[in-house]
XYZ file of N, CA and C in Angstrom:
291
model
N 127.656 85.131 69.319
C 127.837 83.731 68.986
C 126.958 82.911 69.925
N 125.973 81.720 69.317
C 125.616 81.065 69.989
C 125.536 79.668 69.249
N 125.375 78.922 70.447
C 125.756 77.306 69.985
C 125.290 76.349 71.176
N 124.547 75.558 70.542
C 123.983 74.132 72.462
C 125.618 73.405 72.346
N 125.901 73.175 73.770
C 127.102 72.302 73.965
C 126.874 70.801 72.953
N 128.164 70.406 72.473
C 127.689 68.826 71.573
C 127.561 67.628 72.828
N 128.091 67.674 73.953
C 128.519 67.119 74.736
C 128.481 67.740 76.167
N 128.394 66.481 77.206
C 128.689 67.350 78.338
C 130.551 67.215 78.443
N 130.875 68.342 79.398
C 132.016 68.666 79.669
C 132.517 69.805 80.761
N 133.655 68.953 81.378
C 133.839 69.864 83.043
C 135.009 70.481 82.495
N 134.785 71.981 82.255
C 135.754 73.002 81.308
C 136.778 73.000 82.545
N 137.868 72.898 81.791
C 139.123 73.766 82.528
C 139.915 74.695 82.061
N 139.518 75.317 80.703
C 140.399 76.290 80.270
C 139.541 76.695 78.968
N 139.573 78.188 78.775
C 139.068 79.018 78.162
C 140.037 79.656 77.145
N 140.043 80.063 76.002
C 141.058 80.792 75.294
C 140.533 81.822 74.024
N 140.947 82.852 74.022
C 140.105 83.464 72.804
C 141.232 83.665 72.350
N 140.828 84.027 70.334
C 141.826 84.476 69.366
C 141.361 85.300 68.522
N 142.322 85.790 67.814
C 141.912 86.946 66.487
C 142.911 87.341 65.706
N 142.577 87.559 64.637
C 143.440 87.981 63.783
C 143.046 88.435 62.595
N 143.832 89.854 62.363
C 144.574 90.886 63.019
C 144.237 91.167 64.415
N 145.244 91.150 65.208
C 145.177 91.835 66.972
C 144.373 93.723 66.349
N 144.090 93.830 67.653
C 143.941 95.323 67.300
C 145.375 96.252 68.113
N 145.188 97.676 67.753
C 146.876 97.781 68.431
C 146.576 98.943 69.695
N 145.123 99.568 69.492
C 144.960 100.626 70.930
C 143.438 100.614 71.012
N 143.513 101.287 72.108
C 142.268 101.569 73.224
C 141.838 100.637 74.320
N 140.403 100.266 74.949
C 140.333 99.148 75.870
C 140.879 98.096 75.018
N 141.196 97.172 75.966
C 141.565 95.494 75.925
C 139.972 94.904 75.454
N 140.201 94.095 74.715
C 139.161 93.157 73.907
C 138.935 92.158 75.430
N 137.424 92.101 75.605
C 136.986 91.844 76.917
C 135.275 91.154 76.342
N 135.960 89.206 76.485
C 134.847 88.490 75.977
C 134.200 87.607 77.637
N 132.827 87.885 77.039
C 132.149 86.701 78.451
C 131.531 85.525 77.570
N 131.489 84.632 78.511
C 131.052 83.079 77.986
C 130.008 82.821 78.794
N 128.704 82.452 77.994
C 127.097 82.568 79.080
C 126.952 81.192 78.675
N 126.371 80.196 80.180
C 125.727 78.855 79.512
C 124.266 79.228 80.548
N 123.145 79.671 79.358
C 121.720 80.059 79.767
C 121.529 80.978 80.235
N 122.283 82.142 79.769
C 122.402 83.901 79.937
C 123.198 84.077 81.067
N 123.870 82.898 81.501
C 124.802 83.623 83.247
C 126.325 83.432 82.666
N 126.702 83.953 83.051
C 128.601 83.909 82.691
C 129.012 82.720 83.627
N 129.757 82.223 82.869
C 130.508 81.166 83.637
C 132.029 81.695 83.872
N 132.419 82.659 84.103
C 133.420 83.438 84.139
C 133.613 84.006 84.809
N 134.021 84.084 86.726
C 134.520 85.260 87.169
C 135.408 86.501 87.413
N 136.221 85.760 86.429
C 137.096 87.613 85.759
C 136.787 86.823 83.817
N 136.414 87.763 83.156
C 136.410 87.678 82.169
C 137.433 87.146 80.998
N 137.174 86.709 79.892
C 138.451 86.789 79.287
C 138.853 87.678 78.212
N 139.870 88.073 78.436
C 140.416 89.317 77.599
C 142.040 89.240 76.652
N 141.879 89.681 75.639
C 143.171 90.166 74.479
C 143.802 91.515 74.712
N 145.129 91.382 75.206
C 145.314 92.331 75.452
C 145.743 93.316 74.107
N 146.096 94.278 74.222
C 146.156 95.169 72.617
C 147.556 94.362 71.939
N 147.843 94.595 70.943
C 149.077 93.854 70.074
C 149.135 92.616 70.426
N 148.227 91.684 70.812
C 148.429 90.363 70.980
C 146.957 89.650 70.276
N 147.539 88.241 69.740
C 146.780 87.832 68.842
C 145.877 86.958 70.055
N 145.894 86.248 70.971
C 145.455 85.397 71.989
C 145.332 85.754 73.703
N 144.246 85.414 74.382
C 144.107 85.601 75.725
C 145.305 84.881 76.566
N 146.057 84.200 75.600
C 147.070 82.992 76.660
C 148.287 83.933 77.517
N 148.247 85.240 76.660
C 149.411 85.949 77.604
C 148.238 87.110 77.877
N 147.217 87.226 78.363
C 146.720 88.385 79.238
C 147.454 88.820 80.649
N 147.522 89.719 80.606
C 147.889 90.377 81.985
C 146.993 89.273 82.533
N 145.701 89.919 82.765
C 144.485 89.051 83.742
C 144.132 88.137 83.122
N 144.538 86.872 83.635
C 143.463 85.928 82.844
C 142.365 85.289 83.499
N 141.428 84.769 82.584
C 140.242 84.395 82.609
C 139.953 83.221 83.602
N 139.474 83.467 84.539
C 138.583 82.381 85.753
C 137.205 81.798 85.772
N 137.402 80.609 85.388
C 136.350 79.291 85.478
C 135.262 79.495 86.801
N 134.183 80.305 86.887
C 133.223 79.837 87.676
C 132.601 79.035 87.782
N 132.052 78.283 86.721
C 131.206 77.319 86.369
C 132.223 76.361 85.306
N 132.361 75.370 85.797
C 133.046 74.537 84.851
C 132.212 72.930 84.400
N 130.173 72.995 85.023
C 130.053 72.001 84.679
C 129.206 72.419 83.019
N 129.634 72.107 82.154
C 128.463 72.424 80.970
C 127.637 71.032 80.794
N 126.450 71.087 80.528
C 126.018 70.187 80.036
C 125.453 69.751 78.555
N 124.797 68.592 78.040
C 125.302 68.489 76.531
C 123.629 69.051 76.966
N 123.754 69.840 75.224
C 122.900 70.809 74.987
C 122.695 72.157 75.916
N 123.379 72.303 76.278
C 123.105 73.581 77.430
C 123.135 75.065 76.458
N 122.930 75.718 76.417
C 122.652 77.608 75.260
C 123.962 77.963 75.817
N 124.922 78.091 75.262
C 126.101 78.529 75.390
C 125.889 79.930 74.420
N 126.760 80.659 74.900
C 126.300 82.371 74.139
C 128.016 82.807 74.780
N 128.605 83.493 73.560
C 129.737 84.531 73.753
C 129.201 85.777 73.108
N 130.008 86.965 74.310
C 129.660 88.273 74.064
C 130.821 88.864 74.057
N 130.853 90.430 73.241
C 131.723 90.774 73.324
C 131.620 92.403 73.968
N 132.173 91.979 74.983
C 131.769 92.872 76.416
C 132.981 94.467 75.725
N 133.889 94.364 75.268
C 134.690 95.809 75.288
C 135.297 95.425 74.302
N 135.549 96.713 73.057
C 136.233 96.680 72.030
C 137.583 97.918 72.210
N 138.274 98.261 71.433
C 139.189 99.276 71.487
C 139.005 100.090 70.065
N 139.951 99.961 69.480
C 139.756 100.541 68.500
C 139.313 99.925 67.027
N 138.923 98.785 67.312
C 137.526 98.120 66.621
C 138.391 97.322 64.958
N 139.929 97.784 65.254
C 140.092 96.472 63.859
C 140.465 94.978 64.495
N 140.040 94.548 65.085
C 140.261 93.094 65.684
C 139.512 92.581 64.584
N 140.211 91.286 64.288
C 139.130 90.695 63.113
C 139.056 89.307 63.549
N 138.294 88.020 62.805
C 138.221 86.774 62.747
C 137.956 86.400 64.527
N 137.705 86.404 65.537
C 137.377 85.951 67.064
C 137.244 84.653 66.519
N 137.768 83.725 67.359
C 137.586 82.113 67.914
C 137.457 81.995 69.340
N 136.732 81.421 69.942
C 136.401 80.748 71.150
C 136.935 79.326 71.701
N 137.702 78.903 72.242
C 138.330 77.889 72.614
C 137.644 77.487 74.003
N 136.940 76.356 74.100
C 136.404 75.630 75.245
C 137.063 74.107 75.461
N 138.288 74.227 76.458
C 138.828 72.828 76.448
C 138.830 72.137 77.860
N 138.785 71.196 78.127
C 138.122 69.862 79.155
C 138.008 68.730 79.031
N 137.388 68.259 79.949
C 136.826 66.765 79.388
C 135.546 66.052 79.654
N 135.195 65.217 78.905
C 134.146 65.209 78.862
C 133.586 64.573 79.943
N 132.084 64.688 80.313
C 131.301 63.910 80.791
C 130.511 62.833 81.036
């Protein structure tokens, strides 16, 4: 996934979704790049049987929280499990600049 920011904005919270969850293997393990660097120092991750990152064991830490408008924003999807996860959404919420 890639997309320029519409806006600037000082992120404070990250959230991923899907549906169908998947139900085994690794944990679904997404990074968020603004200009190929992660703005993420622990990643964010789905844990198995759960539809959202909001109840991860580990959750996801804001390294970089300034985006700016137009900046190359890029999500990856760093670890799959057993690969029926379907539909991913990206949630970037803050405020603006």
């Amino acid at each position: 996934i890639s997309f320029p920011m519409p806006f600037g904005m000082t992120l404070t919270e990250v959230m991923a979704a899907v549906d169908p969850p998947q139900a085994t293997g690794s944990i679904l393990t997404f990074d968020i790049n603004k200009a190929g660097v992660s703005i993420l120092s622990t990643k964010l991750t789905i844990d198995n049987t759960e539809e959202t990152s909001a109840t991860a064991a580990t959750p996801a830490v804001i390294s970089d929280a300034s985006l700016a408008k137009g900046a190359k924003m890029t999500v990856d999807v760093d670890q799959v499990g057993d690969g029926t996860a379907k539909g991913l959404k990206i949630y970037l919420s803050g405020f603006r600049t």
